[in-house]
mmCIF file of C-alpha atoms in Angstrom:
data_model
loop_
_atom_site.group_PDB
_atom_site.id
_atom_site.type_symbol
_atom_site.label_atom_id
_atom_site.label_comp_id
_atom_site.label_asym_id
_atom_site.label_seq_id
_atom_site.Cartn_x
_atom_site.Cartn_y
_atom_site.Cartn_z
ATOM 1 C CA UNK A 12 0.000 0.000 0.000
ATOM 2 C CA UNK A 13 1.088 3.540 -0.689
ATOM 3 C CA UNK A 14 2.581 5.455 2.229
ATOM 4 C CA UNK A 15 0.108 8.289 1.739
ATOM 5 C CA UNK A 16 -2.893 7.108 -0.345
ATOM 6 C CA UNK A 17 -4.930 4.848 1.932
ATOM 7 C CA UNK A 18 -7.776 4.294 -0.518
ATOM 8 C CA UNK A 19 -9.601 5.843 -3.425
ATOM 9 C CA UNK A 20 -12.954 4.781 -4.776
ATOM 10 C CA UNK A 21 -15.484 5.949 -7.309
ATOM 11 C CA UNK A 22 -18.895 5.613 -5.728
ATOM 12 C CA UNK A 23 -22.326 5.810 -7.313
ATOM 13 C CA UNK A 24 -24.513 4.660 -4.450
ATOM 14 C CA UNK A 25 -27.206 7.001 -3.124
ATOM 15 C CA UNK A 26 -26.672 6.050 0.492
ATOM 16 C CA UNK A 27 -26.716 8.941 2.951
ATOM 17 C CA UNK A 28 -24.282 8.663 5.847
ATOM 18 C CA UNK A 29 -24.887 9.819 9.415
ATOM 19 C CA UNK A 30 -22.411 12.017 11.270
ATOM 20 C CA UNK A 31 -19.056 10.257 11.612
ATOM 21 C CA UNK A 32 -15.309 10.830 11.316
ATOM 22 C CA UNK A 33 -12.232 8.999 10.043
ATOM 23 C CA UNK A 34 -8.679 8.582 11.269
ATOM 24 C CA UNK A 35 -7.484 9.888 7.904
ATOM 25 C CA UNK A 36 -7.899 12.948 5.693
ATOM 26 C CA UNK A 37 -10.327 12.909 2.779
ATOM 27 C CA UNK A 38 -10.701 14.762 -0.461
ATOM 28 C CA UNK A 39 -14.058 14.239 -2.157
ATOM 29 C CA UNK A 40 -14.821 15.186 -5.723
ATOM 30 C CA UNK A 41 -18.514 15.220 -6.612
ATOM 31 C CA UNK A 42 -18.839 14.292 -10.283
ATOM 32 C CA UNK A 43 -22.625 14.318 -10.611
ATOM 33 C CA UNK A 44 -25.690 14.774 -8.435
ATOM 34 C CA UNK A 45 -26.501 16.795 -5.341
ATOM 35 C CA UNK A 46 -26.191 16.260 -1.612
ATOM 36 C CA UNK A 47 -26.178 18.210 1.624
ATOM 37 C CA UNK A 48 -22.804 17.794 3.248
ATOM 38 C CA UNK A 49 -22.300 18.748 6.872
ATOM 39 C CA UNK A 50 -18.807 19.336 8.258
ATOM 40 C CA UNK A 51 -18.349 20.307 11.896
ATOM 41 C CA UNK A 52 -21.990 21.361 12.254
ATOM 42 C CA UNK A 53 -22.127 23.532 9.112
ATOM 43 C CA UNK A 54 -24.175 22.264 6.159
ATOM 44 C CA UNK A 55 -23.707 23.134 2.503
ATOM 45 C CA UNK A 56 -25.319 21.859 -0.671
ATOM 46 C CA UNK A 57 -22.780 20.244 -3.005
ATOM 47 C CA UNK A 58 -23.229 19.299 -6.636
ATOM 48 C CA UNK A 59 -21.251 17.999 -9.579
ATOM 49 C CA UNK A 60 -17.966 19.878 -9.858
ATOM 50 C CA UNK A 61 -17.452 20.408 -6.119
ATOM 51 C CA UNK A 62 -14.179 19.555 -4.401
ATOM 52 C CA UNK A 63 -14.394 18.944 -0.634
ATOM 53 C CA UNK A 64 -11.598 18.784 1.959
ATOM 54 C CA UNK A 65 -12.190 16.897 5.219
ATOM 55 C CA UNK A 66 -9.428 16.620 7.784
ATOM 56 C CA UNK A 67 -8.746 13.755 10.124
ATOM 57 C CA UNK A 68 -11.341 13.539 12.932
ATOM 58 C CA UNK A 69 -13.615 16.218 11.399
ATOM 59 C CA UNK A 70 -17.221 15.173 11.890
ATOM 60 C CA UNK A 71 -19.180 15.030 8.658
ATOM 61 C CA UNK A 72 -22.457 13.663 7.289
ATOM 62 C CA UNK A 73 -23.977 13.331 3.820
ATOM 63 C CA UNK A 74 -27.640 13.498 2.838
ATOM 64 C CA UNK A 75 -28.118 12.607 -0.836
ATOM 65 C CA UNK A 76 -30.651 14.876 -2.580
ATOM 66 C CA UNK A 77 -30.676 13.622 -6.175
ATOM 67 C CA UNK A 78 -31.339 10.444 -8.093
ATOM 68 C CA UNK A 79 -27.641 10.266 -9.042
ATOM 69 C CA UNK A 80 -24.777 10.925 -6.677
ATOM 70 C CA UNK A 81 -21.408 10.048 -8.194
ATOM 71 C CA UNK A 82 -18.153 10.955 -6.459
ATOM 72 C CA UNK A 83 -14.549 10.060 -5.854
ATOM 73 C CA UNK A 84 -13.528 9.523 -2.241
ATOM 74 C CA UNK A 85 -9.778 9.814 -1.678
ATOM 75 C CA UNK A 86 -8.468 8.836 1.770
ATOM 76 C CA UNK A 87 -5.050 10.155 2.736
ATOM 77 C CA UNK A 88 -2.914 8.903 5.603
ATOM 78 C CA UNK A 89 -2.417 11.335 8.487
ATOM 79 C CA UNK A 90 1.170 10.092 8.835
ATOM 80 C CA UNK A 91 3.308 12.706 7.137
ATOM 81 C CA UNK A 92 6.700 12.026 8.696
ATOM 82 C CA UNK A 93 7.849 10.333 5.480
ATOM 83 C CA UNK A 94 7.212 13.445 3.399
ATOM 84 C CA UNK A 95 9.646 16.034 2.147
ATOM 85 C CA UNK A 96 9.029 19.750 2.707
ATOM 86 C CA UNK A 97 7.183 20.315 -0.574
ATOM 87 C CA UNK A 98 4.845 17.370 0.070
ATOM 88 C CA UNK A 99 4.140 18.620 3.602
ATOM 89 C CA UNK A 100 3.361 22.050 2.169
ATOM 90 C CA UNK A 101 0.932 20.560 -0.340
ATOM 91 C CA UNK A 102 -0.813 18.546 2.385
ATOM 92 C CA UNK A 103 -1.312 21.725 4.412
ATOM 93 C CA UNK A 104 -4.674 22.035 2.636
ATOM 94 C CA UNK A 105 -5.725 19.341 5.127
ATOM 95 C CA UNK A 106 -3.812 20.687 8.137
ATOM 96 C CA UNK A 107 -2.642 24.117 9.372
ATOM 97 C CA UNK A 108 -5.333 25.884 7.367
ATOM 98 C CA UNK A 109 -5.628 29.655 6.995
ATOM 99 C CA UNK A 110 -8.315 31.488 8.993
ATOM 100 C CA UNK A 111 -10.599 31.961 5.959
ATOM 101 C CA UNK A 112 -10.308 28.353 4.795
ATOM 102 C CA UNK A 113 -13.310 26.844 3.039
ATOM 103 C CA UNK A 114 -13.978 23.098 2.904
ATOM 104 C CA UNK A 115 -15.707 23.470 -0.466
ATOM 105 C CA UNK A 116 -14.445 24.598 -3.873
ATOM 106 C CA UNK A 117 -16.605 24.929 -6.982
ATOM 107 C CA UNK A 118 -14.441 23.822 -9.900
ATOM 108 C CA UNK A 119 -16.641 25.131 -12.732
ATOM 109 C CA UNK A 120 -14.604 24.938 -15.979
ATOM 110 C CA UNK A 121 -11.823 23.025 -14.159
ATOM 111 C CA UNK A 122 -14.103 20.100 -13.361
ATOM 112 C CA UNK A 123 -13.024 17.878 -16.256
ATOM 113 C CA UNK A 124 -9.319 18.351 -15.455
ATOM 114 C CA UNK A 125 -9.931 17.193 -11.877
ATOM 115 C CA UNK A 126 -12.112 14.284 -12.981
ATOM 116 C CA UNK A 127 -9.204 13.028 -15.086
ATOM 117 C CA UNK A 128 -6.746 13.384 -12.186
ATOM 118 C CA UNK A 129 -9.010 11.473 -9.784
ATOM 119 C CA UNK A 130 -9.692 8.832 -12.421
ATOM 120 C CA UNK A 131 -5.963 8.309 -12.975
ATOM 121 C CA UNK A 132 -5.359 7.894 -9.230
ATOM 122 C CA UNK A 133 -8.274 5.470 -8.908
ATOM 123 C CA UNK A 134 -7.117 3.407 -11.892
ATOM 124 C CA UNK A 135 -3.594 3.126 -10.483
ATOM 125 C CA UNK A 136 -4.975 2.218 -7.039
ATOM 126 C CA UNK A 137 -7.003 -0.695 -8.461
ATOM 127 C CA UNK A 138 -4.037 -2.050 -10.408
ATOM 128 C CA UNK A 139 -1.176 -4.288 -9.353
ATOM 129 C CA UNK A 140 1.524 -2.987 -11.689
ATOM 130 C CA UNK A 141 5.146 -2.570 -10.730
ATOM 131 C CA UNK A 142 5.870 0.648 -8.796
ATOM 132 C CA UNK A 143 2.161 1.098 -8.000
ATOM 133 C CA UNK A 144 2.778 2.690 -4.592
ATOM 134 C CA UNK A 145 5.432 5.007 -5.956
ATOM 135 C CA UNK A 146 3.098 6.198 -8.725
ATOM 136 C CA UNK A 147 0.181 6.641 -6.306
ATOM 137 C CA UNK A 148 2.286 8.989 -4.197
ATOM 138 C CA UNK A 149 3.383 10.924 -7.302
ATOM 139 C CA UNK A 150 -0.192 11.154 -8.608
ATOM 140 C CA UNK A 151 -1.391 12.458 -5.242
ATOM 141 C CA UNK A 152 1.371 15.080 -5.323
ATOM 142 C CA UNK A 153 0.288 16.024 -8.846
ATOM 143 C CA UNK A 154 -3.309 16.460 -7.669
ATOM 144 C CA UNK A 155 -2.258 18.543 -4.657
ATOM 145 C CA UNK A 156 0.070 20.676 -6.784
ATOM 146 C CA UNK A 157 -2.797 21.354 -9.194
ATOM 147 C CA UNK A 158 -5.049 22.359 -6.296
ATOM 148 C CA UNK A 159 -2.249 24.644 -5.073
ATOM 149 C CA UNK A 160 -1.918 26.278 -8.508
ATOM 150 C CA UNK A 161 -5.658 26.766 -8.966
ATOM 151 C CA UNK A 162 -6.594 27.674 -5.365
ATOM 152 C CA UNK A 163 -3.543 28.944 -3.432
ATOM 153 C CA UNK A 164 -5.801 30.665 -0.863
ATOM 154 C CA UNK A 165 -6.642 27.228 0.571
ATOM 155 C CA UNK A 166 -3.112 26.954 1.931
ATOM 156 C CA UNK A 167 -1.642 28.741 4.929
ATOM 157 C CA UNK A 168 0.144 32.024 4.037
ATOM 158 C CA UNK A 169 3.521 30.788 5.169
ATOM 159 C CA UNK A 170 3.007 27.849 2.816
ATOM 160 C CA UNK A 171 2.403 30.141 -0.184
ATOM 161 C CA UNK A 172 6.164 30.567 -0.591
ATOM 162 C CA UNK A 173 5.914 27.705 -3.087
ATOM 163 C CA UNK A 174 4.676 30.227 -5.628
ATOM 164 C CA UNK A 175 8.252 31.420 -5.929
ATOM 165 C CA UNK A 176 9.914 27.998 -5.647
ATOM 166 C CA UNK A 177 10.307 25.146 -8.060
ATOM 167 C CA UNK A 178 8.318 22.026 -7.263
ATOM 168 C CA UNK A 179 10.974 19.862 -8.877
#
């Protein structure tokens, strides 16, 4: 198993989930449908094209509102001691958040780009090819770097120094 990617799945079930938490971080990408998603007591309607960030131990619940509810659920290990500085910076979207952090991002015209990234991670996760774990970690970094490029305000200010640095 990858050091960082615990699991990714593409789900199409309409099952609502009561308030719960996980001992891992999650990034959800709603591909199609609508639901009410509650995080830490605050509820928001989500729909296709919404990216959602849920940190370890954050209480959340989902109430499906549409006939279709398709989404990727990416679970990320809370253990970051194996990461280099750039990777830790990219994971700051799940930890050490800025004061005006939002759990929800509407992707609009970027939706297809993110669907492809999640699909690539999910395909690699299901496979058994050589270097699978290595590629999963690299694909997660690619996803997080894209989020950083498109939505730098989601990251703590001190982390924004990456804008001037190379991610190589």
